[in-house]
XYZ file of C-alpha atoms in Angstrom:
574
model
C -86.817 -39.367 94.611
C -87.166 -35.611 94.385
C -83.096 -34.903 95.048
C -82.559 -37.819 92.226
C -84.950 -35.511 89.671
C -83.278 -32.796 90.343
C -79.898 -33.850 90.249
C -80.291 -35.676 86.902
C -81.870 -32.257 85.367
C -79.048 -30.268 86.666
C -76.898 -32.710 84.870
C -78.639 -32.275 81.760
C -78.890 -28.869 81.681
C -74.976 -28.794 82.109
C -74.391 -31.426 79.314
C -76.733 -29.064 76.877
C -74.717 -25.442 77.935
C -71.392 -27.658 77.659
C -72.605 -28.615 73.860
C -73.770 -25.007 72.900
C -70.881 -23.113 74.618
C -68.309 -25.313 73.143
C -68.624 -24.702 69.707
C -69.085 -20.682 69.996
C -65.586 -20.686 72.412
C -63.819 -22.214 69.137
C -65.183 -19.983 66.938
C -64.250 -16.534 68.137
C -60.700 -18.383 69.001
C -60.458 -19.405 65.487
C -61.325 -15.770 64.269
C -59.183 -14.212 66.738
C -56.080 -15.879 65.134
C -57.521 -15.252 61.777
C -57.547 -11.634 62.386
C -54.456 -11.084 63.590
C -52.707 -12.981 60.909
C -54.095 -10.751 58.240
C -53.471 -7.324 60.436
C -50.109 -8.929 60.419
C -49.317 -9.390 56.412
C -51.182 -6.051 55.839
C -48.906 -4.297 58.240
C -46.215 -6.096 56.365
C -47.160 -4.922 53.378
C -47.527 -1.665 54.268
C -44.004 -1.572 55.213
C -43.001 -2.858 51.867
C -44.686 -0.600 50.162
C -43.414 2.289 52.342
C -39.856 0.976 51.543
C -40.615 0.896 48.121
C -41.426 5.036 48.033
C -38.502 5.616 50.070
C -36.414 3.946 47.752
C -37.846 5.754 44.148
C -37.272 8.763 46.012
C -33.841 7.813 47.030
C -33.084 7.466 42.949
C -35.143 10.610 42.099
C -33.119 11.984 44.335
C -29.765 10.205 42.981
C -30.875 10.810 39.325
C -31.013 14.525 39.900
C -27.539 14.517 41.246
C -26.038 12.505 38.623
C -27.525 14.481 35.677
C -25.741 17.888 36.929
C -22.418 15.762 36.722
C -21.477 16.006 32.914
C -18.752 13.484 31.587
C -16.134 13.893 29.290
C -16.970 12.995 25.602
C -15.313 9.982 24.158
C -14.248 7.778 21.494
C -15.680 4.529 21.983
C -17.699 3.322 19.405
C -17.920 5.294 15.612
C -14.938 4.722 12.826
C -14.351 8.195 11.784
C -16.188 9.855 14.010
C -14.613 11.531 17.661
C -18.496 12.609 18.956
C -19.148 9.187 21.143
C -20.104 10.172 24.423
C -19.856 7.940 27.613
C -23.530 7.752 28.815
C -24.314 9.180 32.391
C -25.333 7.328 35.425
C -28.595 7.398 34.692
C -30.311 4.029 35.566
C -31.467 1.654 32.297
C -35.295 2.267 33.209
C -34.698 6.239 33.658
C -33.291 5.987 30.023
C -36.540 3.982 28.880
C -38.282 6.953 30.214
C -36.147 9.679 28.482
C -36.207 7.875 25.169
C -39.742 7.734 24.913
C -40.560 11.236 25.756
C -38.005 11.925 22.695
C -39.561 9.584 20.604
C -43.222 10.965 21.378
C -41.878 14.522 20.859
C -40.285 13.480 17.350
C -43.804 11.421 16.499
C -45.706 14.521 17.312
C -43.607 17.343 15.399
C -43.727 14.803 12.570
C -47.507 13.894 12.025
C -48.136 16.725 9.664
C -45.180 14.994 7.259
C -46.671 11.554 7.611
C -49.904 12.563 6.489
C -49.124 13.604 3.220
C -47.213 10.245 2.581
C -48.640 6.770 1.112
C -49.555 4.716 3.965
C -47.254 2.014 3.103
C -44.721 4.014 2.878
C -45.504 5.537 6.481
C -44.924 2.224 7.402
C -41.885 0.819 6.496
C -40.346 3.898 7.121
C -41.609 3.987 11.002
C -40.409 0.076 10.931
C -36.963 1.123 9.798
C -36.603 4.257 12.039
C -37.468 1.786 14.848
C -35.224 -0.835 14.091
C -32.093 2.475 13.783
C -33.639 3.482 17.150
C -32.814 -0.228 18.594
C -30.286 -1.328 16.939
C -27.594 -2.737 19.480
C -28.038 0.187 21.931
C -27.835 -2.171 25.370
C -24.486 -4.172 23.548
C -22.646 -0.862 23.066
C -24.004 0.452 26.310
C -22.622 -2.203 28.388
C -19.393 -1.863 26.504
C -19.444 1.732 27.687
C -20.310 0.781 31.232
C -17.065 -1.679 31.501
C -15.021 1.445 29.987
C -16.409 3.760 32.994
C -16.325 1.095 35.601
C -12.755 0.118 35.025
C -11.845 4.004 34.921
C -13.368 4.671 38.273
C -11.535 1.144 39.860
C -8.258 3.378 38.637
C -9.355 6.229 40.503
C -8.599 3.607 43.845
C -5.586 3.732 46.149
C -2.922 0.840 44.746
C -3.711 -2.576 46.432
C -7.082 -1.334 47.975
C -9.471 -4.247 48.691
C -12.406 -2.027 49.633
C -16.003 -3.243 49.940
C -16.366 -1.043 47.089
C -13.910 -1.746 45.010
C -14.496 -5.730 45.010
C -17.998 -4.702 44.250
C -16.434 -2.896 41.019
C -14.564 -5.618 40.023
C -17.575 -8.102 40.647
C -19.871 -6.086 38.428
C -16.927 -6.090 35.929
C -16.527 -9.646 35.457
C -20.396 -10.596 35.768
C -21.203 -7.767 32.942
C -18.320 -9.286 30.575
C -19.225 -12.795 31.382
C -23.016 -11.499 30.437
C -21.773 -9.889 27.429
C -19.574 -12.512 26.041
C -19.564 -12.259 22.422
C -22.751 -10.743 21.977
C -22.935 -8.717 19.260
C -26.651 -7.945 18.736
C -29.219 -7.293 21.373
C -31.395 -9.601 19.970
C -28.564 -12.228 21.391
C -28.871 -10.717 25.184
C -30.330 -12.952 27.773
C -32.659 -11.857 30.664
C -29.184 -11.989 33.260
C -27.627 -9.572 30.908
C -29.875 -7.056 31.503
C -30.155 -7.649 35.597
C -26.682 -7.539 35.322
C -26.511 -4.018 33.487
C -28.928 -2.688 35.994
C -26.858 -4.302 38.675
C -23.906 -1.742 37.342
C -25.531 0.757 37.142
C -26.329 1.057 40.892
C -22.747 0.673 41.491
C -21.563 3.369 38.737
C -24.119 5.465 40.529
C -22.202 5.244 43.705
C -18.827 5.499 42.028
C -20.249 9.209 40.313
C -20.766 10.175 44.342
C -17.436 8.843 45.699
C -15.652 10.284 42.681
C -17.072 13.376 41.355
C -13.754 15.564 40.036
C -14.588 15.267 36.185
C -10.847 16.411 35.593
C -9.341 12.840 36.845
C -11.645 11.202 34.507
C -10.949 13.213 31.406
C -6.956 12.355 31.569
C -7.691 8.732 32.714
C -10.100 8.540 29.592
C -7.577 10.253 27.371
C -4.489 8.072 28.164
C -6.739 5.378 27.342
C -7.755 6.771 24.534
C -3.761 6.884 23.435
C -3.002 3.716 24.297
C -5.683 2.083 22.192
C -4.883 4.156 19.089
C -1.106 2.721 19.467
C -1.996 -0.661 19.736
C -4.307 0.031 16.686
C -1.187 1.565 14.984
C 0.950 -1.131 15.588
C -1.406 -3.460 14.616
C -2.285 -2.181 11.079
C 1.564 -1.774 10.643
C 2.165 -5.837 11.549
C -1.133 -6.872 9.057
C 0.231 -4.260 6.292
C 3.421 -6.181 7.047
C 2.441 -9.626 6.818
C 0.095 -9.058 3.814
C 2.556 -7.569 2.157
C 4.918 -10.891 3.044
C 2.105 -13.090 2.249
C 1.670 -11.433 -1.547
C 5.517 -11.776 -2.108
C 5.550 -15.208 -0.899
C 4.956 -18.494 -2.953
C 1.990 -20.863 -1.070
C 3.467 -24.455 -0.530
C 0.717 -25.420 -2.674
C 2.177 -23.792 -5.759
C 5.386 -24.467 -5.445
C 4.643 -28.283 -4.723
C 2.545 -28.391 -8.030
C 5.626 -26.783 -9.894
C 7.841 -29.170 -8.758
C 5.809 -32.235 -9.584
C 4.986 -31.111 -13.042
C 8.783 -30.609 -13.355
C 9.312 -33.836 -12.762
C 6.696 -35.278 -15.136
C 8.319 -33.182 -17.835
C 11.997 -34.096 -17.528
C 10.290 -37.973 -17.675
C 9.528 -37.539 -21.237
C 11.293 -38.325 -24.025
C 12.012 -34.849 -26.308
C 9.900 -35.426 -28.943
C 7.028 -35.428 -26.375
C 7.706 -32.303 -25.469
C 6.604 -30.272 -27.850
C 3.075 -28.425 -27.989
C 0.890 -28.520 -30.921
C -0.227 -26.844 -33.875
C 3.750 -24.635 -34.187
C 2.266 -23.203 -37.823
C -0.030 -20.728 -36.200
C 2.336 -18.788 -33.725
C 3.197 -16.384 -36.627
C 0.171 -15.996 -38.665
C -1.162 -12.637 -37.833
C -5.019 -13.251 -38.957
C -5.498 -15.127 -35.561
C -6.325 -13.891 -32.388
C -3.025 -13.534 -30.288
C -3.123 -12.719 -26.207
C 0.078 -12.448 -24.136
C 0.497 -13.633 -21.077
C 3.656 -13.142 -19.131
C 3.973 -15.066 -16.034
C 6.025 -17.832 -13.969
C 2.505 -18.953 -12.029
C 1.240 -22.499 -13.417
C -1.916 -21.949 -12.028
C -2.804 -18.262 -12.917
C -1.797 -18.841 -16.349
C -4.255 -21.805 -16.623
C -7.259 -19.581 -15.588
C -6.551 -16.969 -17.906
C -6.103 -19.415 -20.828
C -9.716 -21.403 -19.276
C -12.159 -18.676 -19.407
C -11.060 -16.722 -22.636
C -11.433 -20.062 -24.457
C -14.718 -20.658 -23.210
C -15.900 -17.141 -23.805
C -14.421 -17.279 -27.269
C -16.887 -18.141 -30.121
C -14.382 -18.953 -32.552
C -11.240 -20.860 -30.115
C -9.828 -22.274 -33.215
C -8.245 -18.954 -34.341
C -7.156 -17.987 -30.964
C -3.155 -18.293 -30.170
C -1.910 -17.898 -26.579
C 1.854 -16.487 -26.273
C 2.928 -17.527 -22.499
C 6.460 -16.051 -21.603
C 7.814 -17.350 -18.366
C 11.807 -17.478 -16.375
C 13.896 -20.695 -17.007
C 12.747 -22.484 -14.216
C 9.032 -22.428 -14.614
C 9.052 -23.481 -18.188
C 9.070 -26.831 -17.769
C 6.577 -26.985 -15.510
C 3.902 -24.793 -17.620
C 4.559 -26.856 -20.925
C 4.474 -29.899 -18.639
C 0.679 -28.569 -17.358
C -0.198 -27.530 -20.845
C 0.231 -30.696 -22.657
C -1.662 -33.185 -19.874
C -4.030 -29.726 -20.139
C -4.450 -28.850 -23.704
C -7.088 -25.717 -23.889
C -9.595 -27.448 -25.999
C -9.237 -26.046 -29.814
C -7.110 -23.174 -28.895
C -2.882 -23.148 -29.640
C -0.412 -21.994 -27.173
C 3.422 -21.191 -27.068
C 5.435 -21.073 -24.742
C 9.032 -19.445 -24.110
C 11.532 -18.660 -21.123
C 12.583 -15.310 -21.132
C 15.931 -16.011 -20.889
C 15.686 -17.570 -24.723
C 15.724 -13.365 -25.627
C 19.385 -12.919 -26.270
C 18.883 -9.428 -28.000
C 17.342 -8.219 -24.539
C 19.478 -5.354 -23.538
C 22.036 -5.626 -20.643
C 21.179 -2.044 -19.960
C 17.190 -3.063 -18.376
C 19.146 -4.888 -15.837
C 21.375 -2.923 -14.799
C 18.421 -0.106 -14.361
C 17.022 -2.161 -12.287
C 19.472 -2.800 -9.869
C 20.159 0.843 -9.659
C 16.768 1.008 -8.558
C 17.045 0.648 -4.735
C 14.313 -0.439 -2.596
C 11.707 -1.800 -5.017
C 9.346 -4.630 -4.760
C 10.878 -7.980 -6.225
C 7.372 -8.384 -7.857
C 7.706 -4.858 -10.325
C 11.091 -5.047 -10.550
C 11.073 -8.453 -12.114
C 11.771 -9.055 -15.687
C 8.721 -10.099 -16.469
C 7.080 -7.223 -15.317
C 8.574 -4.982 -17.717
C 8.711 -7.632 -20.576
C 5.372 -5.651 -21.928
C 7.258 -2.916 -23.126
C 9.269 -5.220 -25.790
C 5.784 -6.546 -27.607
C 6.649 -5.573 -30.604
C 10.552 -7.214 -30.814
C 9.039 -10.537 -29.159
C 6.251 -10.570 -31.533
C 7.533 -8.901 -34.753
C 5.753 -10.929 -37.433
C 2.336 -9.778 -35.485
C 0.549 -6.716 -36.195
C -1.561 -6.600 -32.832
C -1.967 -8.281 -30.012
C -4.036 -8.366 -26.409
C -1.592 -8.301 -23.455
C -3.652 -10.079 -20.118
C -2.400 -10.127 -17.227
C -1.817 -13.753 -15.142
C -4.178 -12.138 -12.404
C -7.537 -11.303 -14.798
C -10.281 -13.607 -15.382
C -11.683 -13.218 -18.864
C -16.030 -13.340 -18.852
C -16.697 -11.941 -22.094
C -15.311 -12.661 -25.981
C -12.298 -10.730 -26.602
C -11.860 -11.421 -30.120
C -14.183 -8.299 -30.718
C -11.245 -6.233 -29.694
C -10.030 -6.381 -32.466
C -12.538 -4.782 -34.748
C -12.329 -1.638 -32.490
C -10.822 1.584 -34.212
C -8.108 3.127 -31.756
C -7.853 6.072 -33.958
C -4.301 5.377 -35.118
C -3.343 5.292 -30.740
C -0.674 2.530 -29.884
C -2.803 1.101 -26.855
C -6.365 1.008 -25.972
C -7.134 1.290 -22.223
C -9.615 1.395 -19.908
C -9.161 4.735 -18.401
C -8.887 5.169 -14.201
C -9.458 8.673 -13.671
C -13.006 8.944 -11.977
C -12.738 10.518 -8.586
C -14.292 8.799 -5.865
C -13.814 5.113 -7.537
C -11.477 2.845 -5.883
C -9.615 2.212 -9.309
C -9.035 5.957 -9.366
C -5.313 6.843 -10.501
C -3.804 10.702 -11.080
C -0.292 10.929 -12.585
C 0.728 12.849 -9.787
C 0.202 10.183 -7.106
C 3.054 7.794 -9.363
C 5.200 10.309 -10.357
C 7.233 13.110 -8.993
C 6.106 15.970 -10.777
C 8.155 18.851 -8.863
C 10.798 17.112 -11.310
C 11.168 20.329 -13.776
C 11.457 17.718 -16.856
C 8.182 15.878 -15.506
C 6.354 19.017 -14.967
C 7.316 20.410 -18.564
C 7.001 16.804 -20.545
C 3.516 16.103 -18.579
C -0.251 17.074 -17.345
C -0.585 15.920 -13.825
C -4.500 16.533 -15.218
C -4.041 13.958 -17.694
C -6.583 10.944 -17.756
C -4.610 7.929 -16.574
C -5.063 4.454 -17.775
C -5.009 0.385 -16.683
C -2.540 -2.488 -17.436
C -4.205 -5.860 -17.225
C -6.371 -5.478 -20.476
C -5.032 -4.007 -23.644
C -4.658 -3.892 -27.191
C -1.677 -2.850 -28.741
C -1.327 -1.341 -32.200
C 2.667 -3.005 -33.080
C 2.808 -1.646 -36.008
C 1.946 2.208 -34.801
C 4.111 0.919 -31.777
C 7.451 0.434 -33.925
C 6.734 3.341 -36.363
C 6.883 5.789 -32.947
C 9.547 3.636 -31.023
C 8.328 3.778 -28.008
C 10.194 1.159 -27.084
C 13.460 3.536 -27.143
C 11.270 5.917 -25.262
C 10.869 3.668 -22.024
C 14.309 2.726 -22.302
C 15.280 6.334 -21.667
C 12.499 7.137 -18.769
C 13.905 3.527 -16.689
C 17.424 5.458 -17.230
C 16.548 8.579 -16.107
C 14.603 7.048 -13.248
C 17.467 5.503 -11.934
C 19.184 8.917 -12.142
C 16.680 10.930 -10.038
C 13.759 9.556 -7.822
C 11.067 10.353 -10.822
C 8.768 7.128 -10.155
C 7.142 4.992 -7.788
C 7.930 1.252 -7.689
C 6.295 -0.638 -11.100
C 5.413 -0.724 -14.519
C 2.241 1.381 -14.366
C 3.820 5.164 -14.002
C 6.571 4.185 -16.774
C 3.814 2.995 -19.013
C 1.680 6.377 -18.256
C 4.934 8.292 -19.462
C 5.803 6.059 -22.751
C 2.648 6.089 -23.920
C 1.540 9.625 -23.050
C -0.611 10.641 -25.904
C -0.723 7.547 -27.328
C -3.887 5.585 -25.731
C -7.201 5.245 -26.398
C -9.834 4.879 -24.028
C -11.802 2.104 -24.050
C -15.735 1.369 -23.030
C -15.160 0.731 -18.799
C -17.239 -2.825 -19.173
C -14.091 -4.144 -21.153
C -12.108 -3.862 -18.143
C -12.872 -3.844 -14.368
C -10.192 -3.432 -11.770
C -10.008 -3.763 -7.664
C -10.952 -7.123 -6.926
C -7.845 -7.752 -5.509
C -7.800 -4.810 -2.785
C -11.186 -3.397 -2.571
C -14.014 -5.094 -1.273
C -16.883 -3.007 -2.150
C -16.861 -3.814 -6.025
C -20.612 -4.581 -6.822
C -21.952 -8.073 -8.261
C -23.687 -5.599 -11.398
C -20.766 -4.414 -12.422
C -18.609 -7.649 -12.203
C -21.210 -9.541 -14.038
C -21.193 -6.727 -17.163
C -17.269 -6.731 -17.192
C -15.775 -8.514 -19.852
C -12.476 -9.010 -17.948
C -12.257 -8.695 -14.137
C -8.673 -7.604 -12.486
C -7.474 -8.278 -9.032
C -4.987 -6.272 -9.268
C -3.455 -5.720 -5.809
C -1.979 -8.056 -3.145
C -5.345 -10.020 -2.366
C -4.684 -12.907 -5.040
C -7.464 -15.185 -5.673
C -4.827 -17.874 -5.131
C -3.817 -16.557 -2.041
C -5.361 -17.291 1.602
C -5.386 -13.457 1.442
C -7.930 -13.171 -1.321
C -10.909 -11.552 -0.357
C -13.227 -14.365 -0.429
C -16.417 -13.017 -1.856
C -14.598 -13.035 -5.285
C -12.692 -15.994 -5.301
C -15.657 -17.843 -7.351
C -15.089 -15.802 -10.422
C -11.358 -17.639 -10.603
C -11.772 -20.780 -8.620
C -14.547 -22.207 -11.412
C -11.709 -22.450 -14.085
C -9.909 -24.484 -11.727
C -9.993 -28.020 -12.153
C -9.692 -28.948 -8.324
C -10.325 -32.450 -9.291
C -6.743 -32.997 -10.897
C -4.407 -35.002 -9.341
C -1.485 -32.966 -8.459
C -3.843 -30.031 -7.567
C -5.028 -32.686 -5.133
C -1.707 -34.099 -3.989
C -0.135 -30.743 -3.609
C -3.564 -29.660 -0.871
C -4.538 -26.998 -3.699
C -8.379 -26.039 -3.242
């Protein structure tokens, strides 16, 4: 009974240290694992973190080698300008660094200024300085990092496949597919930037592997060459084709010619005629002349000084035009009439007493432009024989749009003058003329007739004295300058630098709103001044009518249009 006691409280005491023991064995097991996990990821992270100084030191290290390595300065970026320099292989977050230290500098030298300024004006002027700080720096730097990378993948042997030249090549076609046809930072994506980092590691090691300066400034410089030929040739083809495009008739045109032809050859004769004959010679209405062989051109000019006028009834429209265009404009003038106004119209070729002589100038005349050395071109300088029962009249040409009454014009006093002009000799104006830019003054007769200094004047818009005009005959006088020009090379192509010459002394200038010129070649011309103008000019080879036309200015013309017309629609005119 005593060994059975004993044995059952042995068994009990080993049941009771088996319960207690258990649970403490786990325990330091579980912590013993625990611990070592965590000496594990700290030990890890120390090593990160030890690779992570080793590397900034690396590019402290790189960065200071780089910067003693100065590039070549190129022309990348600025029109005009030959100071863009190719940015060093510093990395993007280096340059960060640099450009805030400037900017801190420049914000501390400038406190004392800001101070004594309005705070507003603090303001917007620290917004704009920003913005000019930011504006498209990483686009044009990642253009410039292409440029250098595709240098240095010249510097390589011919057919190397190097480690480091496919890594060239790579960063090349990631940074370009990055880039696309981003314009504006604003555009970049987040892989755009990894991407310029990404190159700039590997222009880092190019600047080691590649560090003679002298291979990069002629590699630079023959591309330098090439790209200024290919501009060259370029703005020779567009100058070309411009140049084809303003001599050139659109399909459009033409098409609309032809159908109005048509129409016109369908009527009967008696149909044919225009209205209101009795007023072509009275000379107490308004006259204009317009000389043309474009349907459409003529129709704007006649459209907006009609409804500009405030008295159309007195207003009389002389249209002179070739033989095979006449039909057409009468044709488009009688399904068109211009509300209360009269028009005439006449072929040029109905001018028997027009001397044999012009024509035979003109084909003396070697080399000129179809467009000045037409007929029609020089028809101006017979006003007075065309129109002899008239005592003055406005000449307009087919490419002006009319935005103001021009009737006043003719209660202006030109001082007993034959013409009255807007004058174009402000320097610094796109409409600026000189004499001496037309017309050859080492000529001894030029430079003892003439005064290179002489303020020069515009066709497009003028009045014409006729009577003061045949009392002078300055008709006679252009005669002989067009047969002295075809004698000696005294002139440039057109009717401008003849005019200057037969009416030297004879203009007067006009106020400049009357007239405002270069809407047909320069594109700067400013809304204020277009909306004062009382006629607007594109003279040059950028015709509203034209695909050419600078668009911005085509509304001016295209609202005396009517696009809605039939034939304008048949013929795919809008």
């Amino acid at each position: 009974m005593r060994r059975f006691r004993r044995c059952t409280r042995i068994s009990i005491l080993s049941l009771l240290a088996i319960s207690v023991l258990t649970p403490i064995f786990l325990l330091s097991f579980r912590l013993k694992n625990l611990n070592s996990d965590v000496s594990r990821d700290f030990v890890e992270d120390l090593s990160i973190l030890k690779h992570r100084i080793e590397a900034q030191a690396n590019s402290a290290v790189k960065l200071e080698e780089v910067v003693g390595l100065k590039e070549p300065t190129l022309v990348v970026y600025r029109d005009g300008e030959h100071s863009s320099t190719v940015s060093s292989g510093t990395t993007y977050g280096g340059e960060e660094k640099n450009q805030q230290n400037l900017s801190e500098q420049k914000v501390s030298s400038s406190r004392e200024k800001e101070k004594s300024r309005p705070k507003g004006v603090q303001q917007s002027q620290g917004v704009q300085a920003h913005s000019r700080r930011s504006l498209d720096e990483k686009v044009k730097e990642m253009k410039d990092q292409v440029i250098r990378a595709k240098v240095y993948l010249s510097f390589a042997p011919p057919g190397s496949n190097s480690h480091f030249v496919k890594e060239l090549k790579l960063r090349i076609k990631e940074l370009e597919r990055a880039m696309g046809d981003v314009t504006k930072d604003s555009r970049l994506s987040r892989r755009a930037t990894q991407k310029m980092k990404a190159m700039d590691s590997t222009l880092l090691k190019a600047s080691r592997m590649y560090p003679d300066c002298s291979a990069m400034v002629k590699t630079l410089r023959a591309m330098m060459y090439n790209a200024e030929e290919q501009l060259r040739s370029q703005r020779h083809q567009t100058s070309f084709l411009v140049q084809l495009a303003a001599r050139t008739a659109p399909k459009g045109l033409h098409c609309l010619s032809m159908r109005l032809t048509t129409e016109y050859f369908a009527l009967q004769p008696e149909e044919r005629e225009l209205p209101n004959q009795h007023k072509f010679q009275n000379p107490d209405f308004y006259h204009f002349a317009v000389f043309s062989d474009n349907v459409l051109a003529c129709s704007v000019v006649v459209n907006s000084t009609v409804s500009t006028a405030k008295d159309p009834e007195r207003i009389v429209f002389r249209i002179v035009t070739d033989s095979v265009n006449l039909p057409a404009m009468t044709m488009w003038f009688l399904m068109n009439p211009p509300g209360k106004a009269t028009i005439q119209i006449q072929s040029i070729d109905s001018f028997e007493w027009l001397p044999t002589k012009y024509n035979e100038d003109m084909k003396k005349q070697k080399g000129l432009d179809p467009r000045y050395a037409s007929a029609l071109n020089h028809l101006r300088f017979y006003l007075p024989d065309i129109f002899h029962s008239l005592d003055k009249i406005v000449f307009l040409d087919h490419d002006v749009v009319v935005q103001k009454d021009l009737t006043r014009l003719w209660d202006i006093n030109i001082k007993g003058k034959v013409n009255g002009a807007v004058e174009t000799c402000r320097e610094g104006e796109p409409s600026f003329r000189r004499m001496d830019m037309f017309i050859n003054f080492t000529d001894p007769l030029v430079a003892n007739g003439f005064n290179a200094n002489t303020c020069t004047w515009a066709f497009g818009m003028n009045i014409f004295d006729l009577q003061e005009w045949r009392k002078r005959n300055l008709t006679a006088r252009y005669h002989d300058y067009l047969e002295l020009g075809s004698k000696r090379q005294l002139l440039k192509a057109g009717s401008l630098p003849i005019g200057w010459m037969t009416f030297y002394k004879h203009t007067h200038p006009l106020d400049r709103q009357w007239h405002l010129l270069g809407l047909g070649h320069d594109s700067g011309v400013a809304q204020a001044e277009i909306e004062q103008a009382a006629v607007i000019h594109y003279d040059g080879v950028m015709k509203p009518w034209l695909d050419i036309g600078i668009q911005k200015y085509k509304p001016s013309w295209t609202k005396h249009v009517s696009y809605e017309h039939p034939y304008l629609q048949q013929c795919n005119l809008h």
